[in-house]
Amino acid sequence: NGHDGIVNSLSINHNNVLVSGGDNGSLKFWDWPSGHCFYSTDTVVQPGSLESEASILASSFDVTGTRLFTCEGDKTIKVWKEDEEATPESHPLDWKPSRDIDRF
């Protein structure tokens, strides 16, 4: 469920949504208390950029916690906003925690 490469950025908002940004351009959205990854997406590089420039270098939520700003390797700043039409019916959370968690 985690990243396949290096994680460059972590951001959390007041609703306990943690976002991790990877060196390969992956963004993962986590429920902080449970550790469940509920959404995953990849960024799209700006036209004319190399695919290797898809990295997420930094991220931060705005004051409201509804918009995420990312600074990326293709020299762009992108703004991501939450889906205002999302409901528990349209995006069901069918997740049960695993009992075999390794503790170190």
PDB file of N, CA and C in Angstrom, residues 8 22-27 42-58 69-80:
ATOM      1  N   ASN A   8       9.502  12.060  -0.419  1.00  0.00           N
ATOM      2  CA  ASN A   8      10.133  13.369  -0.237  1.00  0.00           C
ATOM      3  C   ASN A   8       9.340  14.302   0.661  1.00  0.00           C
ATOM      4  N   GLY A  22       5.948  11.095  -3.381  1.00  0.00           N
ATOM      5  CA  GLY A  22       7.105  10.283  -3.712  1.00  0.00           C
ATOM      6  C   GLY A  22       7.980  10.848  -4.812  1.00  0.00           C
ATOM      7  N   ASP A  23       9.171  10.313  -4.886  1.00  0.00           N
ATOM      8  CA  ASP A  23      10.149  10.705  -5.890  1.00  0.00           C
ATOM      9  C   ASP A  23       9.717  10.285  -7.293  1.00  0.00           C
ATOM     10  N   ASN A  24       8.802   9.320  -7.379  1.00  0.00           N
ATOM     11  CA  ASN A  24       8.316   8.851  -8.676  1.00  0.00           C
ATOM     12  C   ASN A  24       7.015   9.543  -9.093  1.00  0.00           C
ATOM     13  N   GLY A  25       6.596  10.588  -8.367  1.00  0.00           N
ATOM     14  CA  GLY A  25       5.396  11.341  -8.711  1.00  0.00           C
ATOM     15  C   GLY A  25       4.124  10.800  -8.100  1.00  0.00           C
ATOM     16  N   SER A  26       4.230   9.847  -7.204  1.00  0.00           N
ATOM     17  CA  SER A  26       3.029   9.281  -6.584  1.00  0.00           C
ATOM     18  C   SER A  26       2.603  10.107  -5.375  1.00  0.00           C
ATOM     19  N   LEU A  27       1.298  10.281  -5.242  1.00  0.00           N
ATOM     20  CA  LEU A  27       0.693  10.930  -4.085  1.00  0.00           C
ATOM     21  C   LEU A  27      -0.216   9.918  -3.420  1.00  0.00           C
ATOM     22  N   ASP A  42      -1.092   9.571  -9.299  1.00  0.00           N
ATOM     23  CA  ASP A  42       0.214   9.993  -9.804  1.00  0.00           C
ATOM     24  C   ASP A  42       0.072  11.354 -10.459  1.00  0.00           C
ATOM     25  N   THR A  43       1.081  12.190 -10.280  1.00  0.00           N
ATOM     26  CA  THR A  43       1.060  13.502 -10.907  1.00  0.00           C
ATOM     27  C   THR A  43       1.368  13.369 -12.397  1.00  0.00           C
ATOM     28  N   VAL A  44       1.024  14.378 -13.145  1.00  0.00           N
ATOM     29  CA  VAL A  44       1.295  14.411 -14.585  1.00  0.00           C
ATOM     30  C   VAL A  44       2.321  15.512 -14.822  1.00  0.00           C
ATOM     31  N   VAL A  45       3.398  15.177 -15.525  1.00  0.00           N
ATOM     32  CA  VAL A  45       4.437  16.177 -15.780  1.00  0.00           C
ATOM     33  C   VAL A  45       3.959  17.194 -16.808  1.00  0.00           C
ATOM     34  N   GLN A  46       4.511  18.370 -16.698  1.00  0.00           N
ATOM     35  CA  GLN A  46       4.202  19.442 -17.642  1.00  0.00           C
ATOM     36  C   GLN A  46       4.692  19.042 -19.026  1.00  0.00           C
ATOM     37  N   PRO A  47       3.939  19.357 -20.085  1.00  0.00           N
ATOM     38  CA  PRO A  47       4.395  19.031 -21.444  1.00  0.00           C
ATOM     39  C   PRO A  47       5.784  19.614 -21.707  1.00  0.00           C
ATOM     40  N   GLY A  48       6.640  18.801 -22.277  1.00  0.00           N
ATOM     41  CA  GLY A  48       8.010  19.212 -22.553  1.00  0.00           C
ATOM     42  C   GLY A  48       8.991  18.771 -21.479  1.00  0.00           C
ATOM     43  N   SER A  49       8.485  18.252 -20.375  1.00  0.00           N
ATOM     44  CA  SER A  49       9.345  17.775 -19.295  1.00  0.00           C
ATOM     45  C   SER A  49       9.639  16.292 -19.471  1.00  0.00           C
ATOM     46  N   LEU A  50      10.711  15.846 -18.866  1.00  0.00           N
ATOM     47  CA  LEU A  50      11.054  14.433 -18.872  1.00  0.00           C
ATOM     48  C   LEU A  50      10.185  13.690 -17.856  1.00  0.00           C
ATOM     49  N   GLU A  51       9.944  12.422 -18.110  1.00  0.00           N
ATOM     50  CA  GLU A  51       9.151  11.610 -17.180  1.00  0.00           C
ATOM     51  C   GLU A  51       9.841  11.501 -15.818  1.00  0.00           C
ATOM     52  N   SER A  52      11.172  11.585 -15.808  1.00  0.00           N
ATOM     53  CA  SER A  52      11.920  11.501 -14.553  1.00  0.00           C
ATOM     54  C   SER A  52      11.751  12.750 -13.688  1.00  0.00           C
ATOM     55  N   GLU A  53      11.134  13.803 -14.234  1.00  0.00           N
ATOM     56  CA  GLU A  53      10.911  15.025 -13.465  1.00  0.00           C
ATOM     57  C   GLU A  53       9.541  15.040 -12.794  1.00  0.00           C
ATOM     58  N   ALA A  54       8.929  13.883 -12.639  1.00  0.00           N
ATOM     59  CA  ALA A  54       7.595  13.790 -12.064  1.00  0.00           C
ATOM     60  C   ALA A  54       7.603  13.761 -10.542  1.00  0.00           C
ATOM     61  N   SER A  55       8.709  14.020  -9.907  1.00  0.00           N
ATOM     62  CA  SER A  55       8.799  13.872  -8.463  1.00  0.00           C
ATOM     63  C   SER A  55       8.037  14.958  -7.709  1.00  0.00           C
ATOM     64  N   ILE A  56       7.515  14.579  -6.547  1.00  0.00           N
ATOM     65  CA  ILE A  56       6.896  15.522  -5.609  1.00  0.00           C
ATOM     66  C   ILE A  56       7.993  15.903  -4.621  1.00  0.00           C
ATOM     67  N   LEU A  57       8.394  17.162  -4.628  1.00  0.00           N
ATOM     68  CA  LEU A  57       9.508  17.592  -3.787  1.00  0.00           C
ATOM     69  C   LEU A  57       9.055  18.162  -2.448  1.00  0.00           C
ATOM     70  N   ALA A  58       7.890  18.812  -2.415  1.00  0.00           N
ATOM     71  CA  ALA A  58       7.369  19.407  -1.182  1.00  0.00           C
ATOM     72  C   ALA A  58       5.856  19.509  -1.292  1.00  0.00           C
ATOM     73  N   PHE A  69      -1.040  21.961  -1.870  1.00  0.00           N
ATOM     74  CA  PHE A  69      -0.082  22.537  -2.811  1.00  0.00           C
ATOM     75  C   PHE A  69       1.119  21.602  -2.898  1.00  0.00           C
ATOM     76  N   THR A  70       1.540  21.294  -4.122  1.00  0.00           N
ATOM     77  CA  THR A  70       2.731  20.463  -4.304  1.00  0.00           C
ATOM     78  C   THR A  70       3.739  21.195  -5.178  1.00  0.00           C
ATOM     79  N   CYS A  71       5.003  21.087  -4.812  1.00  0.00           N
ATOM     80  CA  CYS A  71       6.120  21.600  -5.613  1.00  0.00           C
ATOM     81  C   CYS A  71       6.775  20.377  -6.246  1.00  0.00           C
ATOM     82  N   GLU A  72       6.914  20.422  -7.562  1.00  0.00           N
ATOM     83  CA  GLU A  72       7.297  19.207  -8.266  1.00  0.00           C
ATOM     84  C   GLU A  72       8.584  19.386  -9.072  1.00  0.00           C
ATOM     85  N   GLY A  73       9.166  18.271  -9.450  1.00  0.00           N
ATOM     86  CA  GLY A  73      10.444  18.246 -10.142  1.00  0.00           C
ATOM     87  C   GLY A  73      10.420  18.843 -11.533  1.00  0.00           C
ATOM     88  N   ASP A  74       9.226  19.002 -12.122  1.00  0.00           N
ATOM     89  CA  ASP A  74       9.134  19.623 -13.445  1.00  0.00           C
ATOM     90  C   ASP A  74       8.995  21.144 -13.347  1.00  0.00           C
ATOM     91  N   LYS A  75       9.342  21.681 -12.165  1.00  0.00           N
ATOM     92  CA  LYS A  75       9.340  23.125 -11.897  1.00  0.00           C
ATOM     93  C   LYS A  75       7.939  23.721 -11.882  1.00  0.00           C
ATOM     94  N   THR A  76       6.939  22.929 -11.454  1.00  0.00           N
ATOM     95  CA  THR A  76       5.576  23.424 -11.348  1.00  0.00           C
ATOM     96  C   THR A  76       5.119  23.375  -9.898  1.00  0.00           C
ATOM     97  N   ILE A  77       4.148  24.221  -9.599  1.00  0.00           N
ATOM     98  CA  ILE A  77       3.426  24.175  -8.336  1.00  0.00           C
ATOM     99  C   ILE A  77       1.992  23.831  -8.694  1.00  0.00           C
ATOM    100  N   LYS A  78       1.479  22.757  -8.125  1.00  0.00           N
ATOM    101  CA  LYS A  78       0.121  22.328  -8.448  1.00  0.00           C
ATOM    102  C   LYS A  78      -0.765  22.451  -7.219  1.00  0.00           C
ATOM    103  N   VAL A  79      -2.029  22.726  -7.446  1.00  0.00           N
ATOM    104  CA  VAL A  79      -3.020  22.840  -6.385  1.00  0.00           C
ATOM    105  C   VAL A  79      -4.023  21.705  -6.571  1.00  0.00           C
ATOM    106  N   TRP A  80      -4.203  20.910  -5.537  1.00  0.00           N
ATOM    107  CA  TRP A  80      -5.133  19.787  -5.547  1.00  0.00           C
ATOM    108  C   TRP A  80      -6.261  20.117  -4.582  1.00  0.00           C
TER     109      TRP A  80
END
